[in-house]
PDB file of C-alpha atoms and ligand atoms in Angstrom:
ATOM      1  CA  MET A  22      44.720 -24.765   2.177  1.00  0.00           C
ATOM      2  CA  LYS A  23      46.506 -25.601   5.257  1.00  0.00           C
ATOM      3  CA  ASN A  24      48.835 -28.374   4.846  1.00  0.00           C
ATOM      4  CA  ASP A  25      50.980 -28.232   8.501  1.00  0.00           C
ATOM      5  CA  TYR A  26      48.627 -31.158  10.036  1.00  0.00           C
ATOM      6  CA  THR A  27      48.141 -34.697   9.560  1.00  0.00           C
ATOM      7  CA  ILE A  28      44.742 -36.572  10.846  1.00  0.00           C
ATOM      8  CA  ARG A  29      45.215 -39.930  12.287  1.00  0.00           C
ATOM      9  CA  LEU A  30      42.870 -42.392  14.360  1.00  0.00           C
ATOM     10  CA  GLU A  31      43.150 -42.107  18.024  1.00  0.00           C
ATOM     11  CA  THR A  32      45.218 -44.591  20.205  1.00  0.00           C
ATOM     12  CA  LYS A  33      44.679 -45.623  24.019  1.00  0.00           C
ATOM     13  CA  SER A  34      48.265 -43.772  24.477  1.00  0.00           C
ATOM     14  CA  ASP A  35      46.355 -40.362  23.197  1.00  0.00           C
ATOM     15  CA  TYR A  36      43.312 -40.673  25.559  1.00  0.00           C
ATOM     16  CA  ARG A  37      44.623 -38.751  28.145  1.00  0.00           C
ATOM     17  CA  GLU A  38      46.237 -35.936  26.360  1.00  0.00           C
ATOM     18  CA  VAL A  39      43.078 -35.667  24.274  1.00  0.00           C
ATOM     19  CA  GLU A  40      41.021 -35.167  27.363  1.00  0.00           C
ATOM     20  CA  TYR A  41      42.761 -32.767  28.216  1.00  0.00           C
ATOM     21  CA  LEU A  42      42.713 -30.752  24.737  1.00  0.00           C
ATOM     22  CA  THR A  43      38.815 -31.665  25.189  1.00  0.00           C
ATOM     23  CA  ARG A  44      38.428 -29.865  28.633  1.00  0.00           C
ATOM     24  CA  GLU A  45      40.679 -26.839  27.393  1.00  0.00           C
ATOM     25  CA  ALA A  46      38.329 -26.204  24.436  1.00  0.00           C
ATOM     26  CA  PHE A  47      35.195 -26.811  26.229  1.00  0.00           C
ATOM     27  CA  TRP A  48      36.109 -25.047  29.580  1.00  0.00           C
ATOM     28  CA  ASN A  49      33.766 -22.103  30.403  1.00  0.00           C
ATOM     29  CA  VAL A  50      32.172 -22.035  26.865  1.00  0.00           C
ATOM     30  CA  TYR A  51      28.872 -23.656  27.253  1.00  0.00           C
ATOM     31  CA  ARG A  52      28.646 -23.345  31.196  1.00  0.00           C
ATOM     32  CA  PRO A  53      31.123 -22.921  33.772  1.00  0.00           C
ATOM     33  CA  GLY A  54      33.791 -25.313  33.580  1.00  0.00           C
ATOM     34  CA  CYS A  55      32.310 -28.464  31.682  1.00  0.00           C
ATOM     35  CA  LEU A  56      31.618 -32.095  31.063  1.00  0.00           C
ATOM     36  CA  GLU A  57      33.009 -33.041  27.712  1.00  0.00           C
ATOM     37  CA  HIS A  58      36.200 -34.467  28.602  1.00  0.00           C
ATOM     38  CA  TYR A  59      34.136 -37.163  31.133  1.00  0.00           C
ATOM     39  CA  VAL A  60      31.608 -37.099  28.018  1.00  0.00           C
ATOM     40  CA  LEU A  61      34.407 -38.220  25.768  1.00  0.00           C
ATOM     41  CA  HIS A  62      36.228 -40.658  28.613  1.00  0.00           C
ATOM     42  CA  VAL A  63      32.727 -42.383  28.833  1.00  0.00           C
ATOM     43  CA  LEU A  64      31.694 -42.758  25.383  1.00  0.00           C
ATOM     44  CA  ARG A  65      34.942 -44.882  23.838  1.00  0.00           C
ATOM     45  CA  ASN A  66      32.974 -47.896  25.934  1.00  0.00           C
ATOM     46  CA  ASP A  67      29.819 -47.481  24.705  1.00  0.00           C
ATOM     47  CA  PRO A  68      28.599 -49.617  22.339  1.00  0.00           C
ATOM     48  CA  ALA A  69      27.377 -46.937  19.795  1.00  0.00           C
ATOM     49  CA  PHE A  70      31.211 -45.646  20.180  1.00  0.00           C
ATOM     50  CA  VAL A  71      32.588 -45.781  15.899  1.00  0.00           C
ATOM     51  CA  PRO A  72      36.558 -46.508  16.720  1.00  0.00           C
ATOM     52  CA  GLU A  73      37.113 -46.152  12.800  1.00  0.00           C
ATOM     53  CA  LEU A  74      35.784 -42.402  13.424  1.00  0.00           C
ATOM     54  CA  ASP A  75      37.787 -41.447  16.147  1.00  0.00           C
ATOM     55  CA  PHE A  76      40.200 -39.397  14.835  1.00  0.00           C
ATOM     56  CA  VAL A  77      43.004 -36.792  15.795  1.00  0.00           C
ATOM     57  CA  MET A  78      44.756 -33.464  14.234  1.00  0.00           C
ATOM     58  CA  GLU A  79      48.250 -32.821  15.028  1.00  0.00           C
ATOM     59  CA  ARG A  80      50.668 -30.099  13.899  1.00  0.00           C
ATOM     60  CA  GLY A  81      53.903 -29.300  15.393  1.00  0.00           C
ATOM     61  CA  GLY A  82      53.985 -32.762  17.592  1.00  0.00           C
ATOM     62  CA  ARG A  83      50.900 -32.085  19.381  1.00  0.00           C
ATOM     63  CA  ILE A  84      47.382 -33.135  19.120  1.00  0.00           C
ATOM     64  CA  ILE A  85      45.130 -29.886  18.185  1.00  0.00           C
ATOM     65  CA  GLY A  86      41.912 -31.372  17.319  1.00  0.00           C
ATOM     66  CA  HIS A  87      39.891 -34.558  18.164  1.00  0.00           C
ATOM     67  CA  VAL A  88      36.735 -35.673  16.994  1.00  0.00           C
ATOM     68  CA  MET A  89      34.566 -38.793  17.720  1.00  0.00           C
ATOM     69  CA  TYR A  90      31.432 -40.416  15.951  1.00  0.00           C
ATOM     70  CA  MET A  91      28.436 -42.457  17.706  1.00  0.00           C
ATOM     71  CA  ARG A  92      25.995 -44.587  15.865  1.00  0.00           C
ATOM     72  CA  SER A  93      22.240 -42.935  16.755  1.00  0.00           C
ATOM     73  CA  GLN A  94      18.604 -43.261  14.997  1.00  0.00           C
ATOM     74  CA  ILE A  95      15.773 -41.072  13.924  1.00  0.00           C
ATOM     75  CA  GLN A  96      12.757 -42.491  15.075  1.00  0.00           C
ATOM     76  CA  ALA A  97      10.491 -42.273  12.036  1.00  0.00           C
ATOM     77  CA  ASP A  98       6.693 -41.368  12.374  1.00  0.00           C
ATOM     78  CA  SER A  99       6.245 -44.018  10.044  1.00  0.00           C
ATOM     79  CA  GLY A 100       7.451 -46.577  12.886  1.00  0.00           C
ATOM     80  CA  HIS A 101      10.957 -47.320  11.316  1.00  0.00           C
ATOM     81  CA  THR A 102      13.895 -47.045  13.134  1.00  0.00           C
ATOM     82  CA  ILE A 103      16.575 -44.778  10.662  1.00  0.00           C
ATOM     83  CA  PRO A 104      20.236 -45.605  11.584  1.00  0.00           C
ATOM     84  CA  ILE A 105      22.297 -42.641  11.510  1.00  0.00           C
ATOM     85  CA  MET A 106      25.126 -41.083  13.380  1.00  0.00           C
ATOM     86  CA  THR A 107      26.366 -38.234  15.355  1.00  0.00           C
ATOM     87  CA  PHE A 108      29.814 -36.814  16.439  1.00  0.00           C
ATOM     88  CA  GLY A 109      31.152 -34.903  19.527  1.00  0.00           C
ATOM     89  CA  PRO A 110      32.614 -33.791  21.097  1.00  0.00           C
ATOM     90  CA  ILE A 111      34.908 -31.933  18.600  1.00  0.00           C
ATOM     91  CA  SER A 112      37.528 -29.864  19.995  1.00  0.00           C
ATOM     92  CA  ILE A 113      40.263 -27.682  18.852  1.00  0.00           C
ATOM     93  CA  ALA A 114      42.811 -26.421  20.840  1.00  0.00           C
ATOM     94  CA  PRO A 115      42.447 -22.822  22.176  1.00  0.00           C
ATOM     95  CA  ASP A 116      45.358 -21.067  20.596  1.00  0.00           C
ATOM     96  CA  CYS A 117      44.421 -22.789  17.272  1.00  0.00           C
ATOM     97  CA  LYS A 118      40.731 -21.602  17.228  1.00  0.00           C
ATOM     98  CA  ARG A 119      39.017 -20.009  14.072  1.00  0.00           C
ATOM     99  CA  GLN A 120      42.255 -20.910  11.643  1.00  0.00           C
ATOM    100  CA  GLY A 121      39.970 -23.287   9.714  1.00  0.00           C
ATOM    101  CA  TYR A 122      41.645 -26.678  11.273  1.00  0.00           C
ATOM    102  CA  GLY A 123      37.654 -27.567  12.830  1.00  0.00           C
ATOM    103  CA  THR A 124      36.585 -27.231   9.225  1.00  0.00           C
ATOM    104  CA  ILE A 125      39.065 -29.334   7.901  1.00  0.00           C
ATOM    105  CA  LEU A 126      39.112 -31.883  11.115  1.00  0.00           C
ATOM    106  CA  LEU A 127      35.148 -31.890  10.466  1.00  0.00           C
ATOM    107  CA  ARG A 128      35.140 -32.400   6.823  1.00  0.00           C
ATOM    108  CA  HIS A 129      37.967 -35.159   6.652  1.00  0.00           C
ATOM    109  CA  SER A 130      35.733 -37.108   9.376  1.00  0.00           C
ATOM    110  CA  MET A 131      32.330 -36.610   7.454  1.00  0.00           C
ATOM    111  CA  GLU A 132      33.926 -37.792   4.393  1.00  0.00           C
ATOM    112  CA  ALA A 133      35.359 -40.998   6.405  1.00  0.00           C
ATOM    113  CA  ALA A 134      31.951 -41.562   8.117  1.00  0.00           C
ATOM    114  CA  ARG A 135      30.067 -41.607   4.369  1.00  0.00           C
ATOM    115  CA  LYS A 136      32.798 -44.224   3.411  1.00  0.00           C
ATOM    116  CA  LEU A 137      31.639 -46.143   6.100  1.00  0.00           C
ATOM    117  CA  GLY A 138      27.870 -46.393   5.220  1.00  0.00           C
ATOM    118  CA  ALA A 139      26.334 -43.249   7.110  1.00  0.00           C
ATOM    119  CA  GLY A 140      23.962 -41.679   5.211  1.00  0.00           C
ATOM    120  CA  ALA A 141      23.064 -38.724   7.382  1.00  0.00           C
ATOM    121  CA  LEU A 142      24.647 -36.985  10.525  1.00  0.00           C
ATOM    122  CA  ALA A 143      22.696 -35.082  13.562  1.00  0.00           C
ATOM    123  CA  ILE A 144      24.220 -32.516  15.801  1.00  0.00           C
ATOM    124  CA  THR A 145      22.968 -29.924  18.663  1.00  0.00           C
ATOM    125  CA  GLY A 146      25.543 -27.054  17.600  1.00  0.00           C
ATOM    126  CA  SER A 147      25.969 -23.623  16.173  1.00  0.00           C
ATOM    127  CA  ILE A 148      24.801 -23.079  12.409  1.00  0.00           C
ATOM    128  CA  GLY A 149      27.426 -20.529  11.996  1.00  0.00           C
ATOM    129  CA  PHE A 150      29.999 -23.391  12.265  1.00  0.00           C
ATOM    130  CA  TYR A 151      28.092 -26.450  11.022  1.00  0.00           C
ATOM    131  CA  GLY A 152      26.383 -24.319   8.538  1.00  0.00           C
ATOM    132  CA  LYS A 153      29.528 -23.936   6.419  1.00  0.00           C
ATOM    133  CA  SER A 154      29.748 -27.284   5.685  1.00  0.00           C
ATOM    134  CA  GLY A 155      26.322 -28.534   4.895  1.00  0.00           C
ATOM    135  CA  PHE A 156      24.246 -28.913   7.853  1.00  0.00           C
ATOM    136  CA  VAL A 157      20.897 -27.222   7.846  1.00  0.00           C
ATOM    137  CA  VAL A 158      18.369 -26.603  10.846  1.00  0.00           C
ATOM    138  CA  ALA A 159      16.551 -30.113  11.262  1.00  0.00           C
ATOM    139  CA  SER A 160      12.825 -29.250  11.687  1.00  0.00           C
ATOM    140  CA  THR A 161      13.133 -27.956   8.374  1.00  0.00           C
ATOM    141  CA  LYS A 162      13.136 -31.466   7.232  1.00  0.00           C
ATOM    142  CA  GLY A 163      10.973 -32.830   9.299  1.00  0.00           C
ATOM    143  CA  ILE A 164      13.428 -33.697  11.735  1.00  0.00           C
ATOM    144  CA  HIS A 165      12.290 -32.856  15.290  1.00  0.00           C
ATOM    145  CA  TYR A 166      14.425 -32.861  18.345  1.00  0.00           C
ATOM    146  CA  PHE A 167      13.251 -34.931  21.238  1.00  0.00           C
ATOM    147  CA  ALA A 168      13.960 -31.938  23.895  1.00  0.00           C
ATOM    148  CA  GLU A 169      11.569 -29.313  22.191  1.00  0.00           C
ATOM    149  CA  PRO A 170       8.014 -29.323  20.715  1.00  0.00           C
ATOM    150  CA  ARG A 171       7.512 -29.805  17.566  1.00  0.00           C
ATOM    151  CA  SER A 172       6.043 -26.365  16.811  1.00  0.00           C
ATOM    152  CA  ALA A 173       9.401 -24.754  17.769  1.00  0.00           C
ATOM    153  CA  GLU A 174      11.697 -23.502  15.547  1.00  0.00           C
ATOM    154  CA  VAL A 175      15.223 -25.481  16.988  1.00  0.00           C
ATOM    155  CA  PRO A 176      18.126 -23.458  15.587  1.00  0.00           C
ATOM    156  CA  TYR A 177      20.786 -25.439  17.087  1.00  0.00           C
ATOM    157  CA  PHE A 178      19.614 -28.942  16.002  1.00  0.00           C
ATOM    158  CA  LEU A 179      21.248 -29.394  12.642  1.00  0.00           C
ATOM    159  CA  ILE A 180      21.251 -32.340   9.982  1.00  0.00           C
ATOM    160  CA  ARG A 181      23.170 -33.236   7.233  1.00  0.00           C
ATOM    161  CA  GLU A 182      22.436 -35.894   4.693  1.00  0.00           C
ATOM    162  CA  LEU A 183      25.911 -37.622   3.568  1.00  0.00           C
ATOM    163  CA  GLU A 184      23.953 -40.086   0.679  1.00  0.00           C
ATOM    164  CA  PRO A 185      21.801 -37.777  -1.336  1.00  0.00           C
ATOM    165  CA  GLY A 186      17.848 -38.082  -0.637  1.00  0.00           C
ATOM    166  CA  PHE A 187      18.712 -40.680   2.433  1.00  0.00           C
ATOM    167  CA  LEU A 188      16.220 -38.479   4.502  1.00  0.00           C
ATOM    168  CA  GLU A 189      13.701 -37.901   1.549  1.00  0.00           C
ATOM    169  CA  GLY A 190      10.090 -38.178   2.793  1.00  0.00           C
ATOM    170  CA  VAL A 191      11.520 -39.150   6.410  1.00  0.00           C
ATOM    171  CA  ALA A 192       9.518 -37.235   9.178  1.00  0.00           C
ATOM    172  CA  GLY A 193      10.291 -38.207  12.535  1.00  0.00           C
ATOM    173  CA  THR A 194      12.157 -37.470  16.162  1.00  0.00           C
ATOM    174  CA  TYR A 195      15.712 -37.547  17.009  1.00  0.00           C
ATOM    175  CA  GLN A 196      17.239 -37.890  20.497  1.00  0.00           C
ATOM    176  CA  ASP A 197      20.778 -37.972  21.526  1.00  0.00           C
ATOM    177  CA  PRO A 198      22.154 -41.554  22.206  1.00  0.00           C
ATOM    178  CA  ALA A 199      21.595 -42.126  26.140  1.00  0.00           C
ATOM    179  CA  GLY A 200      25.765 -42.150  26.633  1.00  0.00           C
ATOM    180  CA  TYR A 201      25.885 -38.081  26.160  1.00  0.00           C
ATOM    181  CA  PHE A 202      23.849 -37.853  29.149  1.00  0.00           C
ATOM    182  CA  VAL A 203      26.229 -38.118  32.018  1.00  0.00           C
ATOM    183  CA  ASP A 204      26.217 -38.241  35.808  1.00  0.00           C
ATOM    184  CA  GLU A 205      27.302 -34.595  36.813  1.00  0.00           C
ATOM    185  CA  SER A 206      29.046 -35.496  40.293  1.00  0.00           C
ATOM    186  CA  ALA A 207      31.032 -38.257  38.326  1.00  0.00           C
ATOM    187  CA  ALA A 208      31.919 -35.971  35.951  1.00  0.00           C
ATOM    188  CA  GLU A 209      33.013 -33.517  39.048  1.00  0.00           C
ATOM    189  CA  ALA A 210      35.098 -36.460  40.275  1.00  0.00           C
ATOM    190  CA  PHE A 211      36.769 -37.190  37.144  1.00  0.00           C
ATOM    191  CA  ASP A 212      37.797 -33.383  36.520  1.00  0.00           C
ATOM    192  CA  ALA A 213      39.357 -33.610  40.309  1.00  0.00           C
ATOM    193  CA  GLN A 214      42.143 -35.914  38.278  1.00  0.00           C
ATOM    194  CA  PHE A 215      43.458 -32.684  35.935  1.00  0.00           C
ATOM    195  CA  SER A 216      44.811 -29.612  37.278  1.00  0.00           C
ATOM    196  CA  PRO A 217      42.489 -27.190  39.150  1.00  0.00           C
ATOM    197  CA  LYS A 218      40.972 -24.631  36.501  1.00  0.00           C
ATOM    198  CA  GLU A 219      38.606 -21.730  37.834  1.00  0.00           C
ATOM    199  CA  LYS A 220      35.045 -22.230  36.598  1.00  0.00           C
ATOM    200  CA  LEU A 221      33.446 -18.869  35.538  1.00  0.00           C
ATOM    201  CA  LYS A 222      29.792 -17.895  34.637  1.00  0.00           C
ATOM    202  CA  LEU A 223      30.091 -15.934  31.651  1.00  0.00           C
ATOM    203  CA  PRO A 224      27.340 -14.523  29.211  1.00  0.00           C
ATOM    204  CA  GLY A 225      26.690 -16.592  26.528  1.00  0.00           C
ATOM    205  CA  GLN A 226      26.570 -19.875  28.293  1.00  0.00           C
ATOM    206  CA  LEU A 227      23.525 -22.121  27.982  1.00  0.00           C
ATOM    207  CA  ALA A 228      23.637 -23.790  31.432  1.00  0.00           C
TER     208      ALA A 228
HETATM  209  C1  LIG B 314      33.787 -25.327  17.762  1.00  0.00           C
HETATM  210  C2  LIG B 314      35.159 -25.650  16.886  1.00  0.00           C
HETATM  211  C3  LIG B 314      35.335 -27.374  16.787  1.00  0.00           C
HETATM  212  C4  LIG B 314      35.179 -24.752  15.665  1.00  0.00           C
HETATM  213  O1  LIG B 314      36.920 -25.190  15.200  1.00  0.00           O
HETATM  214  P1  LIG B 314      37.469 -23.823  14.577  1.00  0.00           P
HETATM  215  O2  LIG B 314      38.942 -24.547  13.941  1.00  0.00           O
HETATM  216  O3  LIG B 314      37.605 -23.301  15.856  1.00  0.00           O
HETATM  217  O4  LIG B 314      36.749 -23.098  13.403  1.00  0.00           O
HETATM  218  P2  LIG B 314      37.019 -23.012  12.007  1.00  0.00           P
HETATM  219  O5  LIG B 314      37.948 -21.715  12.197  1.00  0.00           O
HETATM  220  O6  LIG B 314      36.890 -24.089  10.958  1.00  0.00           O
HETATM  221  O7  LIG B 314      35.775 -21.736  11.880  1.00  0.00           O
HETATM  222  C5  LIG B 314      35.357 -21.700  10.657  1.00  0.00           C
HETATM  223  C6  LIG B 314      34.029 -21.025  10.702  1.00  0.00           C
HETATM  224  O8  LIG B 314      32.889 -21.469  11.397  1.00  0.00           O
HETATM  225  C7  LIG B 314      32.427 -20.328  11.857  1.00  0.00           C
HETATM  226  N1  LIG B 314      32.531 -20.746  13.608  1.00  0.00           N
HETATM  227  C8  LIG B 314      33.540 -21.422  14.142  1.00  0.00           C
HETATM  228  N2  LIG B 314      33.488 -21.507  15.283  1.00  0.00           N
HETATM  229  C9  LIG B 314      32.359 -21.056  15.785  1.00  0.00           C
HETATM  230  C10 LIG B 314      31.333 -20.880  17.042  1.00  0.00           C
HETATM  231  N3  LIG B 314      31.706 -20.834  18.276  1.00  0.00           N
HETATM  232  N4  LIG B 314      30.080 -20.004  16.570  1.00  0.00           N
HETATM  233  C11 LIG B 314      29.654 -19.525  15.470  1.00  0.00           C
HETATM  234  N5  LIG B 314      30.219 -19.647  14.596  1.00  0.00           N
HETATM  235  C12 LIG B 314      31.594 -20.490  14.641  1.00  0.00           C
HETATM  236  C13 LIG B 314      32.994 -19.142  11.848  1.00  0.00           C
HETATM  237  O9  LIG B 314      32.396 -18.442  10.797  1.00  0.00           O
HETATM  238  C14 LIG B 314      34.441 -19.716  10.978  1.00  0.00           C
HETATM  239  O10 LIG B 314      35.021 -18.837  10.218  1.00  0.00           O
HETATM  240  P3  LIG B 314      35.824 -17.071  10.738  1.00  0.00           P
HETATM  241  O11 LIG B 314      36.489 -17.848  11.687  1.00  0.00           O
HETATM  242  O12 LIG B 314      36.370 -16.750   9.495  1.00  0.00           O
HETATM  243  O13 LIG B 314      34.470 -16.376  11.077  1.00  0.00           O
HETATM  244  C15 LIG B 314      36.340 -24.950  18.266  1.00  0.00           C
HETATM  245  O14 LIG B 314      36.156 -23.501  17.661  1.00  0.00           O
HETATM  246  C16 LIG B 314      35.936 -25.664  19.536  1.00  0.00           C
HETATM  247  O15 LIG B 314      36.928 -25.938  19.959  1.00  0.00           O
HETATM  248  N6  LIG B 314      35.106 -25.012  20.107  1.00  0.00           N
HETATM  249  C17 LIG B 314      34.856 -25.464  21.523  1.00  0.00           C
HETATM  250  C18 LIG B 314      34.435 -26.381  21.502  1.00  0.00           C
HETATM  251  C19 LIG B 314      33.046 -26.294  21.090  1.00  0.00           C
HETATM  252  O16 LIG B 314      32.123 -25.775  20.835  1.00  0.00           O
HETATM  253  N7  LIG B 314      32.794 -27.441  19.986  1.00  0.00           N
HETATM  254  C20 LIG B 314      31.710 -27.967  19.167  1.00  0.00           C
HETATM  255  C21 LIG B 314      30.450 -28.404  20.295  1.00  0.00           C
HETATM  256  S1  LIG B 314      29.171 -28.591  19.073  1.00  0.00           S
END
């Protein structure tokens, strides 16, 4: 197990460095360029943002990782609203990826979320990464993603109970908190504050 890092809450003086890290981590991964540094910038002021779960990971005097959480909900078929949480952006510096840091940061933050009372987490992402930390495809548990038909297999929409049995017998639909849907031209304008970086169309991107 690694012991060359520390995890602490983000402070205002970290904001720029963490936005830079987020931009570096996501750049050209899911689309040419990325929106996530702007998403993070906006979400810190969102009422659903959870400041107690806004973590940075440091190693060798620099920030190499970050994750933040948002309160969200499942709209149950029974008519109830079930409060859960989601998280992201989650970022690891490009030169530190695939060395286990993302998993360490994720698990640390999940334990903190559990202690804060979150019963479950939902996330859109890769089962390759999240499956190793206990996430399962949500549709197999009766929780459906708003943007897809209920009959669809949605391998990228994942869920994890933090409190065992929390989602027992629950069927419903999940929608990402509204704050995640940012205006792309505003994101573009925000990105212009950073040093220019080439946008590339690469295989495997989603958009
Ligand atoms: C995704 C991310 C946070 C993972 O952090 P990391 O430190 O690189 O991941 P870890 O080293 O802890 O990975 C553990 C395992 O998860 C799997 N994994 C990691 N990244 C993966 C990816 N992008 N796709 C599929 N599986 C992945 C691998 O099996 C890996 O083990 P291996 O390296 O022995 O094969 C990081 O790579 C990152 O910042 N990526 C860009 C931004 C991003 O995609 N964020 C998540 C959006 S949902």
